[in-house]
XYZ file of N, CA and C in Angstrom:
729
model
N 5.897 -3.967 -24.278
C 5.531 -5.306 -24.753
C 6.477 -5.721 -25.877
N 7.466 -6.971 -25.796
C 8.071 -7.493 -26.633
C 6.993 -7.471 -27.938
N 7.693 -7.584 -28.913
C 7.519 -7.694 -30.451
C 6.595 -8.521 -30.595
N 7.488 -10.355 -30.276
C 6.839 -11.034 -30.490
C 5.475 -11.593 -29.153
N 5.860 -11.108 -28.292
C 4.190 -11.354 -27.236
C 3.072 -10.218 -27.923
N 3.484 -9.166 -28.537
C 2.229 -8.728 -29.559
C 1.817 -9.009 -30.640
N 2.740 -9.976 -31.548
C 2.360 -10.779 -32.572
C 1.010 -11.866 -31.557
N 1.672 -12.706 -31.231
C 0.811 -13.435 -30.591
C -0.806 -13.398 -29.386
N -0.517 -11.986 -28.883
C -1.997 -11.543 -28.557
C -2.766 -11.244 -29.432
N -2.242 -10.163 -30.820
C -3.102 -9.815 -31.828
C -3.353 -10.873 -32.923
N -2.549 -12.049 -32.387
C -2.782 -13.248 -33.825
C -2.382 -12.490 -35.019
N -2.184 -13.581 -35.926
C -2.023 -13.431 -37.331
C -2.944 -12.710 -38.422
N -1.977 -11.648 -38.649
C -3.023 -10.789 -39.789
C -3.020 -11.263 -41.477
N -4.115 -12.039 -41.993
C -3.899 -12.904 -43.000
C -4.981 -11.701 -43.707
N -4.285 -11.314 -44.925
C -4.963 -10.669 -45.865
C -5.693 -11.839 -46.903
N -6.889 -11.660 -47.437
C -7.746 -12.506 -48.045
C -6.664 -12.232 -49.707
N -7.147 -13.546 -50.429
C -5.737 -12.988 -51.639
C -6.836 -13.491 -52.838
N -6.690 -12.749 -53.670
C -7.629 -12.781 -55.390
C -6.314 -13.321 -56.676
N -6.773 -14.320 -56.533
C -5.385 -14.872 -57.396
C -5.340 -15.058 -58.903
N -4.212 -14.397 -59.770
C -4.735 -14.032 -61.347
C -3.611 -14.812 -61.714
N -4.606 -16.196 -62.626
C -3.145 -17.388 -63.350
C -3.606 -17.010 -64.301
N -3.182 -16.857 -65.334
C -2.703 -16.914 -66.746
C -1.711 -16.789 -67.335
N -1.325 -16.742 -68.848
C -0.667 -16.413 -69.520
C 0.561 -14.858 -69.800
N 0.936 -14.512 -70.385
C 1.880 -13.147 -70.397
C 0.845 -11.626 -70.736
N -0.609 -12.150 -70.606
C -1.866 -11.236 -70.591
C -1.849 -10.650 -69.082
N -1.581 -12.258 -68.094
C -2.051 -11.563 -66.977
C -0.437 -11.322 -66.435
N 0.351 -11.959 -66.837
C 1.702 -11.502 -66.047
C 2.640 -10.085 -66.403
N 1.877 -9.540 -67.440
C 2.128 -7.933 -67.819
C 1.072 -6.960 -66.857
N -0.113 -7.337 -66.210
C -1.452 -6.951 -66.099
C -0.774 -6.011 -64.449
N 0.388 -6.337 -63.560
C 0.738 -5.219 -62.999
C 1.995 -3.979 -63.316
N 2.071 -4.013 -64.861
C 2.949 -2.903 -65.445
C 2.085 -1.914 -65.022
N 2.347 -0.679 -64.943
C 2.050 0.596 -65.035
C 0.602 0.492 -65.678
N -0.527 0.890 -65.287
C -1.647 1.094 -66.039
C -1.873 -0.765 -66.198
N -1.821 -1.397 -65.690
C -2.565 -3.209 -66.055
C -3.648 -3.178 -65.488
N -4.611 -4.277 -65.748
C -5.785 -4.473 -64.982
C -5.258 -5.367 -63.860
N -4.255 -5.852 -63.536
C -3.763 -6.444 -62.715
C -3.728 -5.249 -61.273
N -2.887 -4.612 -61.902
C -2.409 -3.117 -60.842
C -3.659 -2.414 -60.448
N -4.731 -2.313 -61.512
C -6.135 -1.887 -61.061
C -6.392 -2.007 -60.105
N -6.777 -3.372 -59.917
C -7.132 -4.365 -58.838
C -6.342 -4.272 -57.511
N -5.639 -4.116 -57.839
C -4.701 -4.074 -56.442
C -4.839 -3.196 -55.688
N -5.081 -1.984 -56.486
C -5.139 -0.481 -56.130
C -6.814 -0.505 -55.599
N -7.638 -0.714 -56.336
C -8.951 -0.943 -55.904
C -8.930 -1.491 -54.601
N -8.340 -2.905 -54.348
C -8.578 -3.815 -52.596
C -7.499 -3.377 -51.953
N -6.559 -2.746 -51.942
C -5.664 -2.483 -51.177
C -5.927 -2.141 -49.715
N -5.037 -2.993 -48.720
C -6.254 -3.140 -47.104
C -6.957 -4.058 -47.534
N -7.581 -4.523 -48.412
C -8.961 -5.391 -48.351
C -8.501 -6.751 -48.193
N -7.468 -7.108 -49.795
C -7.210 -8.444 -50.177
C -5.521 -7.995 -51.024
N -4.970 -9.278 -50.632
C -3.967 -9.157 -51.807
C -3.963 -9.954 -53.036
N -3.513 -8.837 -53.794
C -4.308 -9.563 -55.649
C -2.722 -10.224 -55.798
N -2.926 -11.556 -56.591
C -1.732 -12.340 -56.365
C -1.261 -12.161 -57.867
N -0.452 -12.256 -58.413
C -0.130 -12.364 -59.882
C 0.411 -13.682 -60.275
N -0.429 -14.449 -60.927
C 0.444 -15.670 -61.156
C 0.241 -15.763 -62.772
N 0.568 -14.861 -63.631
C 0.827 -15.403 -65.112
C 2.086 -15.273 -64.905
N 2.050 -16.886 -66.291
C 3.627 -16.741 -67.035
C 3.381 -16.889 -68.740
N 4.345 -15.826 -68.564
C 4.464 -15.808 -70.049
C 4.503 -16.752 -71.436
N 3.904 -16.900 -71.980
C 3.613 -17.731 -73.017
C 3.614 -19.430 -72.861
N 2.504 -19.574 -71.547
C 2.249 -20.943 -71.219
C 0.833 -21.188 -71.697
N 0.708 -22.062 -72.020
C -0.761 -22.738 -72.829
C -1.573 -23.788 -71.187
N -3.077 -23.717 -71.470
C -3.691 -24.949 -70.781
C -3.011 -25.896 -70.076
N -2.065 -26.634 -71.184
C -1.436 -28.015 -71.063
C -0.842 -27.918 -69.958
N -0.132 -26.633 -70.296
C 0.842 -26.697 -68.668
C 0.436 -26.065 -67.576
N -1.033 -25.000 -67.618
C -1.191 -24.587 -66.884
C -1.236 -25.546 -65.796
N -2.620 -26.663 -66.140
C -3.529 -27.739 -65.533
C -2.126 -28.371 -64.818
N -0.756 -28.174 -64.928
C -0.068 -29.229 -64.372
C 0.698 -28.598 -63.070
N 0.534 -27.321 -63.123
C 1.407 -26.502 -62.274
C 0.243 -25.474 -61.444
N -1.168 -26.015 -61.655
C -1.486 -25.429 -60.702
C -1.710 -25.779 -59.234
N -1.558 -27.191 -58.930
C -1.786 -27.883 -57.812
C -0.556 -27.485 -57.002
N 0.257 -27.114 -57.726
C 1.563 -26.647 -56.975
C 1.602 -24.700 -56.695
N 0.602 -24.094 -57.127
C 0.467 -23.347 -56.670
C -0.606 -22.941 -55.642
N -1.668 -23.636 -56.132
C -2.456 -23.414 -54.694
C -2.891 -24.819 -54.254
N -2.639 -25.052 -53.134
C -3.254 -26.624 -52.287
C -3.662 -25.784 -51.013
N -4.933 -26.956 -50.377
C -5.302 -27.173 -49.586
C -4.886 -26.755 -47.923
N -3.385 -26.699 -48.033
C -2.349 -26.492 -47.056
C -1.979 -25.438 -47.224
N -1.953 -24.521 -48.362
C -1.414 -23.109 -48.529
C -2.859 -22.032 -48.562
N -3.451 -22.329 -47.445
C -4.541 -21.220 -47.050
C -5.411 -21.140 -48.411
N -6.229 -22.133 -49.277
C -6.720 -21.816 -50.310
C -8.198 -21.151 -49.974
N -8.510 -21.493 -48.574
C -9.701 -20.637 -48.034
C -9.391 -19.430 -47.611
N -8.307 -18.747 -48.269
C -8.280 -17.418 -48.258
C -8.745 -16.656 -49.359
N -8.359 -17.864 -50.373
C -8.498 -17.325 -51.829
C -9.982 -16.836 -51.875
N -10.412 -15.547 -52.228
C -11.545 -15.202 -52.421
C -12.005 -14.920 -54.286
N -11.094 -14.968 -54.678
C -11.449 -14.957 -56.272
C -10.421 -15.241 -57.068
N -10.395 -16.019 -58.274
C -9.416 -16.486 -58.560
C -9.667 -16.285 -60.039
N -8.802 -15.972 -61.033
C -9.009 -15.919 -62.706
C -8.232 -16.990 -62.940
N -8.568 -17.541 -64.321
C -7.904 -18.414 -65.245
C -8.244 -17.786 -66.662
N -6.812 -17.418 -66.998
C -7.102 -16.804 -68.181
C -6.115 -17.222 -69.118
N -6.623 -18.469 -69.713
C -5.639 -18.878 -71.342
C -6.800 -19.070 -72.301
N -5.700 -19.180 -73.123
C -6.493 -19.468 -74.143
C -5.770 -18.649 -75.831
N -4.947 -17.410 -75.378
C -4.273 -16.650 -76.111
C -3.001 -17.851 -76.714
N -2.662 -18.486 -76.300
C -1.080 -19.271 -76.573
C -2.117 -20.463 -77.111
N -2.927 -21.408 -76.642
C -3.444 -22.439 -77.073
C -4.374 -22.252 -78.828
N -4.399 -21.285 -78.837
C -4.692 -21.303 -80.653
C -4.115 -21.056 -81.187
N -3.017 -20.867 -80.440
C -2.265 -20.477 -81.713
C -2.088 -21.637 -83.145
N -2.022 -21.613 -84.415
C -1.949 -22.136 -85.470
C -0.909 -23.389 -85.180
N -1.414 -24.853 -85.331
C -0.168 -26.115 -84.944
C 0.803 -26.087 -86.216
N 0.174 -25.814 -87.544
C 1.176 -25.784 -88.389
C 2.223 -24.833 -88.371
N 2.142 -24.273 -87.530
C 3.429 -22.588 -87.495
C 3.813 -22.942 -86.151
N 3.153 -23.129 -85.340
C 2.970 -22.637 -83.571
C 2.979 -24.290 -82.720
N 3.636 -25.034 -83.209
C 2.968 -26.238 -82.726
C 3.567 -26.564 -81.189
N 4.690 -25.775 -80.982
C 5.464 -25.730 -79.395
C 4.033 -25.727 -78.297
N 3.291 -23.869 -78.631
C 2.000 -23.469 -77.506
C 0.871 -24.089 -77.871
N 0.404 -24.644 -79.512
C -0.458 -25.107 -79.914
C -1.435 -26.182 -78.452
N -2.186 -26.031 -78.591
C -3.750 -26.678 -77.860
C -4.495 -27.336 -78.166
N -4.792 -28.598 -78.977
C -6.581 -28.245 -79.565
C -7.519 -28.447 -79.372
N -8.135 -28.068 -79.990
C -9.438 -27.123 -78.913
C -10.202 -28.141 -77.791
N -10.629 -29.349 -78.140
C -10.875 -29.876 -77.412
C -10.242 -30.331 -75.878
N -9.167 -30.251 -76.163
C -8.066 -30.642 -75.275
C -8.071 -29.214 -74.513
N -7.948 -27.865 -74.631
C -8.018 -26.812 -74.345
C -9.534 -27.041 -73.510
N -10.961 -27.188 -73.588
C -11.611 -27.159 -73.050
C -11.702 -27.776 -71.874
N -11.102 -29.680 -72.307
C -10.939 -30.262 -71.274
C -10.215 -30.008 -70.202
N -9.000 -28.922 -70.445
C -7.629 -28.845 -69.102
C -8.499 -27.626 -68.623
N -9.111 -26.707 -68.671
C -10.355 -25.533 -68.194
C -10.856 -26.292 -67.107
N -11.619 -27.058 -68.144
C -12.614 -27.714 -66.807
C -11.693 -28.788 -65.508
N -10.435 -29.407 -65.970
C -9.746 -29.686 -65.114
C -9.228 -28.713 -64.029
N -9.056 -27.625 -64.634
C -8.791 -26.554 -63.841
C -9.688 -25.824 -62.766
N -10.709 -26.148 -63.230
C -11.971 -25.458 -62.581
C -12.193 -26.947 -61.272
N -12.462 -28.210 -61.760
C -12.655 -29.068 -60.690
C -11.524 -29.278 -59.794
N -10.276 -29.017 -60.469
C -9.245 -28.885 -59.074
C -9.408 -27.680 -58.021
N -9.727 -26.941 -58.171
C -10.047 -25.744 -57.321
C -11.306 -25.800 -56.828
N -12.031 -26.607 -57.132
C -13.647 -27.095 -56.064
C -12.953 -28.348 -55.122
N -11.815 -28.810 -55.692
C -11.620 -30.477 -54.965
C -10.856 -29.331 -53.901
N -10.756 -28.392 -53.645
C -9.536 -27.556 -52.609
C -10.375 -26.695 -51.709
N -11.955 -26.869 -51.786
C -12.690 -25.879 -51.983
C -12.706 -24.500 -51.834
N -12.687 -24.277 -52.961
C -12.419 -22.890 -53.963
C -13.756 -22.837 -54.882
N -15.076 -22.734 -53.937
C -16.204 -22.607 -54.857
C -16.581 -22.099 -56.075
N -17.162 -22.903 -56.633
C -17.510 -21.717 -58.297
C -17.732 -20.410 -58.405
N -18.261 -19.832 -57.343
C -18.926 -18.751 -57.418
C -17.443 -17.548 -56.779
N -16.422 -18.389 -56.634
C -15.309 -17.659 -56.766
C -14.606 -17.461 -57.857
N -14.710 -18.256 -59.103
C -14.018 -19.020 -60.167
C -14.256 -17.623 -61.208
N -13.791 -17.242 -61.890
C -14.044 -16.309 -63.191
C -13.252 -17.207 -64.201
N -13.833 -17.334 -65.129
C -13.154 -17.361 -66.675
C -12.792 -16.254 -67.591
N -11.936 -16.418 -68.331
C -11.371 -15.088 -69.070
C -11.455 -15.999 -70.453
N -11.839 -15.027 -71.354
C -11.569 -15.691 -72.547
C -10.324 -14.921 -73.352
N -9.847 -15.746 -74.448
C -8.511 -14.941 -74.817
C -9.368 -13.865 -75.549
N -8.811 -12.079 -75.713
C -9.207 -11.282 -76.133
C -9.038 -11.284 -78.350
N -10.050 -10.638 -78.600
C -9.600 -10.934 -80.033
C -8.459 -10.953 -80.733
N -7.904 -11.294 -81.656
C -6.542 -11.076 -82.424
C -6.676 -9.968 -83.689
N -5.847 -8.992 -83.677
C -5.697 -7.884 -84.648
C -4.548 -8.443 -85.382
N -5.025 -9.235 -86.884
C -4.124 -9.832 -87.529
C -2.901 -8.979 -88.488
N -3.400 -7.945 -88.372
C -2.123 -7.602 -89.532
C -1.569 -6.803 -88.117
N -1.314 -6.495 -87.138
C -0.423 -5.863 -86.705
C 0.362 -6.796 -85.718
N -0.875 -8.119 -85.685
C 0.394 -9.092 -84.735
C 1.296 -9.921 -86.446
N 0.679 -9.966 -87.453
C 1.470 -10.321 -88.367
C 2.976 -9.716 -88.350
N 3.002 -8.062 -88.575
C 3.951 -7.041 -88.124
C 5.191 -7.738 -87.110
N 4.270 -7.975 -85.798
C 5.444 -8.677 -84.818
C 5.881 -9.655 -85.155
N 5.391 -10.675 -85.652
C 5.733 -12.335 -86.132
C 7.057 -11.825 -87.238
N 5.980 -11.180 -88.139
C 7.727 -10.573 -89.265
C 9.052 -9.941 -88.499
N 9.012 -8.911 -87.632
C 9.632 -8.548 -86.892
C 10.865 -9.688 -86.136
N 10.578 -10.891 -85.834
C 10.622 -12.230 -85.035
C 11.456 -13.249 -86.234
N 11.580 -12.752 -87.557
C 11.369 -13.501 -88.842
C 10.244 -15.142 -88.762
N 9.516 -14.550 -88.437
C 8.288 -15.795 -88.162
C 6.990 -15.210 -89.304
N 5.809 -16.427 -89.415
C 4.699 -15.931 -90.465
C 3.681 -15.958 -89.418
N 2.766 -15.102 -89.705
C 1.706 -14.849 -88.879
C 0.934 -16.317 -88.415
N 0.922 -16.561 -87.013
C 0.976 -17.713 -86.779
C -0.344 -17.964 -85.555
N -1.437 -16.987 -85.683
C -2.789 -17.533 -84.992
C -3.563 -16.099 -85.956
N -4.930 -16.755 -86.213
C -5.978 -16.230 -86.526
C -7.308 -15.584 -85.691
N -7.690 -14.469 -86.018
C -8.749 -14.290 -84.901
C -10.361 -14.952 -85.119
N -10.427 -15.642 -86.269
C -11.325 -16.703 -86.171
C -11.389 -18.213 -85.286
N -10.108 -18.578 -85.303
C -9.619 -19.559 -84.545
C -9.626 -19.364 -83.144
N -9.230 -18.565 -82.790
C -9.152 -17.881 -81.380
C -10.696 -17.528 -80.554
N -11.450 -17.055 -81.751
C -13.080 -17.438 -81.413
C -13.401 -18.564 -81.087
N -12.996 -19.637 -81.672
C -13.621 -20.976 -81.502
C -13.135 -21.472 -79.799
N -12.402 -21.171 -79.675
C -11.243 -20.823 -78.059
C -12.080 -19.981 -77.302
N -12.504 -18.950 -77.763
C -12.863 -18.153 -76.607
C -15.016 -18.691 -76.579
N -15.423 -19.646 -77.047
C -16.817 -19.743 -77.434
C -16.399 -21.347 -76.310
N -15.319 -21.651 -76.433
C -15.397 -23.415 -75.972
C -15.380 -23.132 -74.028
N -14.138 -21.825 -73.814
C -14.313 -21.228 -72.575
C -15.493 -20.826 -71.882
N -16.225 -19.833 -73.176
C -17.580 -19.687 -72.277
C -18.026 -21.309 -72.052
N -18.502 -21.838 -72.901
C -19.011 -23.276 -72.662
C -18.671 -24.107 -71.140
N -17.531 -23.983 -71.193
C -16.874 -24.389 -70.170
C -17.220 -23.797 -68.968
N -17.889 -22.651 -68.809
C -18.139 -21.603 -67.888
C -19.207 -22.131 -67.424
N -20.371 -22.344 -68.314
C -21.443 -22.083 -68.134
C -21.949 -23.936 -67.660
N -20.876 -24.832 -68.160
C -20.644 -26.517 -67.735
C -20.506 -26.732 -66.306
N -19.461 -25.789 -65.557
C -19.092 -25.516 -64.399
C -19.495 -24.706 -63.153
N -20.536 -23.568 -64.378
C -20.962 -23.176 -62.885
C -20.511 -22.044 -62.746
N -19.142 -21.398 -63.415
C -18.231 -20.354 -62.841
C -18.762 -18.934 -63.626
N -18.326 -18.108 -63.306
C -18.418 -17.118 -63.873
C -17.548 -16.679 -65.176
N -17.970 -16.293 -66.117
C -17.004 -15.696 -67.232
C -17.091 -14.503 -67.980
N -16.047 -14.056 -67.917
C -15.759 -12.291 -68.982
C -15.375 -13.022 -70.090
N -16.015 -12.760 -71.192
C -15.770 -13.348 -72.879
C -15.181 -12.032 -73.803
N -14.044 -11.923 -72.863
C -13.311 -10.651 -74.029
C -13.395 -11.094 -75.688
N -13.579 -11.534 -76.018
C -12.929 -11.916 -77.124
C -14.570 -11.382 -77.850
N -15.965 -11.680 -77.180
C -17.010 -11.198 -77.903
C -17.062 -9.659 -77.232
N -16.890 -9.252 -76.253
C -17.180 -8.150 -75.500
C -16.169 -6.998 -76.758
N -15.041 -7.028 -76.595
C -14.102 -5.885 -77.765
C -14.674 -5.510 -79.318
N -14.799 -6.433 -79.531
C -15.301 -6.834 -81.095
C -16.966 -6.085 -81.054
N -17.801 -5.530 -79.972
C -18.785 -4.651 -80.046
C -18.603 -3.542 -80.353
N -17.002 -3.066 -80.072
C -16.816 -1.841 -80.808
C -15.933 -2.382 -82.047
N -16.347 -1.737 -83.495
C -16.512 -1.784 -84.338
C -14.443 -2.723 -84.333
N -14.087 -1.080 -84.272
C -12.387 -1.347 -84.436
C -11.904 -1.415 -83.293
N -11.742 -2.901 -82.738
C -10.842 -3.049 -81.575
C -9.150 -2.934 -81.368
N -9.287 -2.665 -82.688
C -7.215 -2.914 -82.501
C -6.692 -1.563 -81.224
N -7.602 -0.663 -80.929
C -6.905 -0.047 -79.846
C -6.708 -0.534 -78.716
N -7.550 -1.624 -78.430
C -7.424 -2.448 -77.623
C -6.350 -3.519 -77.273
N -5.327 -3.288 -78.289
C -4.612 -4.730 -78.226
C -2.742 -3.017 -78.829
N -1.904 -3.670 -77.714
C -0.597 -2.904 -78.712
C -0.142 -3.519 -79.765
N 0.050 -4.711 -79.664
C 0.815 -5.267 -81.051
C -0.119 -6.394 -81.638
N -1.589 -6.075 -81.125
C -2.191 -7.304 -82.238
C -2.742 -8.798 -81.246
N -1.848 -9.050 -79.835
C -1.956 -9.517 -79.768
C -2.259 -9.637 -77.880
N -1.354 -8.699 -77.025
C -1.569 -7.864 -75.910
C -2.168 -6.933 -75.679
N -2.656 -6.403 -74.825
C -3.228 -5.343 -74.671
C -2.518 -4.626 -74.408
N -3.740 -2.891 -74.941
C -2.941 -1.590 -74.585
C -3.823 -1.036 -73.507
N -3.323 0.192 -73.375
C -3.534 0.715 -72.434
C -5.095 0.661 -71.788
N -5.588 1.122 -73.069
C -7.080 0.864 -73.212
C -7.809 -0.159 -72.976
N -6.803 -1.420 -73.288
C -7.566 -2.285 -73.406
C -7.288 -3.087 -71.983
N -6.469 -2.785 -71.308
C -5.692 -2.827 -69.834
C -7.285 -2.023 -69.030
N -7.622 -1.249 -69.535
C -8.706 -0.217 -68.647
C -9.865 -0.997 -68.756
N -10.112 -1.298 -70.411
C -11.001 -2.092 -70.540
C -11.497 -3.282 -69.356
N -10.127 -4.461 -69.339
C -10.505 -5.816 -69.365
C -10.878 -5.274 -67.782
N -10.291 -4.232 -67.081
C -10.324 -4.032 -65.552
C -11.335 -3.303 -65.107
N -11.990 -2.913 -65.996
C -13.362 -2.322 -65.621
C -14.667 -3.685 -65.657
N -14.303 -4.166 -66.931
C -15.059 -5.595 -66.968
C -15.239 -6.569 -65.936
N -13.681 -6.780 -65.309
C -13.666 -7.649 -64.551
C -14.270 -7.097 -63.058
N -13.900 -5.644 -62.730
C -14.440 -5.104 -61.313
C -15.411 -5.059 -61.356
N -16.483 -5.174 -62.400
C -18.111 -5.194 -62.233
C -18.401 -6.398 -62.298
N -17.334 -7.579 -62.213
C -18.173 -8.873 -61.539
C -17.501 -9.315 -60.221
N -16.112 -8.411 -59.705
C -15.697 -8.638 -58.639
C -16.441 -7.903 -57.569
N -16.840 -6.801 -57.989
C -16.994 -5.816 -56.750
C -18.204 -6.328 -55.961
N -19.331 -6.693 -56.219
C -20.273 -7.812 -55.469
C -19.642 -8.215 -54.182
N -18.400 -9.440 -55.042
C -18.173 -10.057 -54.195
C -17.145 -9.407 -52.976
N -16.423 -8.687 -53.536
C -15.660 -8.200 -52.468
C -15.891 -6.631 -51.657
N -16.379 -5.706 -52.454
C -16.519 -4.433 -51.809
C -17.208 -4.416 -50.434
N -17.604 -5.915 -49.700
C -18.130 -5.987 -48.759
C -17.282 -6.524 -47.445
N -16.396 -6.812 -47.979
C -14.772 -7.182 -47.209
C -14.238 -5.855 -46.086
N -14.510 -6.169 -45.236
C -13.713 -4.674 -44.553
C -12.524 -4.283 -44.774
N -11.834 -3.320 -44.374
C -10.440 -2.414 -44.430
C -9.773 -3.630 -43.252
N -8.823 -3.893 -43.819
C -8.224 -4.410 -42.668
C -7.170 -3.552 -41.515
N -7.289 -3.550 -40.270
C -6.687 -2.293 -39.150
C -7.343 -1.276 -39.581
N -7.281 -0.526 -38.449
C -8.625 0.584 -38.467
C -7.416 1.872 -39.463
N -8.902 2.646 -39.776
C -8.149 4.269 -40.105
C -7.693 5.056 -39.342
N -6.100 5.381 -39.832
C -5.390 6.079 -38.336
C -5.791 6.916 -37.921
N -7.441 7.428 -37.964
C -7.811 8.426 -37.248
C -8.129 8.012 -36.143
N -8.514 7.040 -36.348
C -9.528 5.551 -35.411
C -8.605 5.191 -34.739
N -7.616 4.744 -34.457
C -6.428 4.426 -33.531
C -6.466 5.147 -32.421
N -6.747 4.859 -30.825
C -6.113 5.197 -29.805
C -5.048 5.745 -29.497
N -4.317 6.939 -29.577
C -3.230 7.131 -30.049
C -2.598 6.783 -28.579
N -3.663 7.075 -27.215
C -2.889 7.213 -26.180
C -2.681 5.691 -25.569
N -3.591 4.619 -26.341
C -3.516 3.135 -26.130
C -3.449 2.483 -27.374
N -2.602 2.414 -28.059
C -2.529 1.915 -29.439
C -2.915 0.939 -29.457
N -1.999 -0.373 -28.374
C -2.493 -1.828 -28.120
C -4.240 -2.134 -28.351
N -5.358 -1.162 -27.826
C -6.217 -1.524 -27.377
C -7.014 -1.542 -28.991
N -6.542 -0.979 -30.099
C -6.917 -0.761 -31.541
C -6.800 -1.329 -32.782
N -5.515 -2.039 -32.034
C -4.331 -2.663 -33.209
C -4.015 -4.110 -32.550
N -4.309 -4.400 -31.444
C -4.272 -5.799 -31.259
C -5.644 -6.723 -30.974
């Protein structure tokens, strides 16, 4: 059997895809040890986990570049779970930071823009997670800013008010949300959680991915393996297993 007359009897094998937009939180999140890579490793066969952070983009621009990543026409009824996770770049301080600066209101509003563009695609709520930005460890992201010759240029009080407007936003919409930013701060000293104050470490990579798989796994651990286990294969009729 030609190649392509077995593409076309067995149809198209479309893996279901879990798509992670954010910031340089989630676009580090498949280094070695990320909660990104977690995930992947967890559905692998199941779904493909998509990576869509970029590095040090705020709300403003998310809300403008996401219609261009997922539409209607690019299989968004595949999408089975999707994160939005800013909020880290949008507090930052306007008097120091005013390039990523957000405020806050405006930050809430491009969320919820974000959230109703992905119902107008339908991409139901109950697919939707919110991330809130994780706390800020000020004297060691101070460290990096000096490092940068820059002055410490977001607060982890401020960044609360960010991660309290997200839940809000969560709970406005319907969607689901992980509120790192209150969840870390239960243990006493979170800075192990963060490498320079302001990313996460390793820990805190284990952390956010344990958090997040106990509100994914519901939804997906019920997804089958996609193609059988090669034990399961016909070896003496492959066609009859695999197409």
């Amino acid at each position: 059997m030609a190649l392509a007359e077995a593409g076309a009897r067995g149809g198209l094998l479309r893996w279901p895809r879990v798509f992670l937009f954010g910031d340089s939180i989630t676009e580090y999140s498949f280094q070695e040890n990320g909660w990104g890579a977690y995930l992947a490793e967890r559905l692998v066969r199941k779904c493909d986990v998509v990576n869509r952070g970029i590095s040090g983009y705020n709300s403003r621009w998310a809300k403008l570049i996401l219609p261009r990543l997922i539409t209607e026409s690019t299989s968004a009824d595949s999408i089975v779970a999707v994160t939005i996770f800013f909020g880290a770049n949008d507090s930052a301080l306007k008097e120091l930071n005013p390039k990523q600066h957000v405020p806050l209101e405006e930050y809430a509003a491009n969320l919820k823009s974000m959230v109703q563009y992905l119902k107008s695609v339908e991409i139901t709520a109950d697919r939707i997670i919110l991330i809130t930005p994780p706390p800020l460890q000020e004297s060691a992201w101070e460290k990096a800013c000096l490092a940068k010759g820059d002055k410490l240029n977001r607060c982890n009080a401020t960044t609360g008010q960010y991660a309290q407007a997200c839940v809000q936003v969560a709970r406005e919409c319907g969607t689901d949300v992980l509120d790192l930013w209150t969840l870390m701060q239960k243990d006493q000293d979170f800075s192990s959680y963060l490498s320079d104050g302001l990313h996460l470490s390793a820990k805190g990579n284990s952390f956010l991915a344990a958090q997040l798989w106990s509100r994914l796994e519901n939804k997906l651990s019920a997804l089958p393996s996609l193609l059988p286990y090669w034990r399961d294969v016909d070896h003496t009729n492959p066609e009859a297993s695999l197409l």
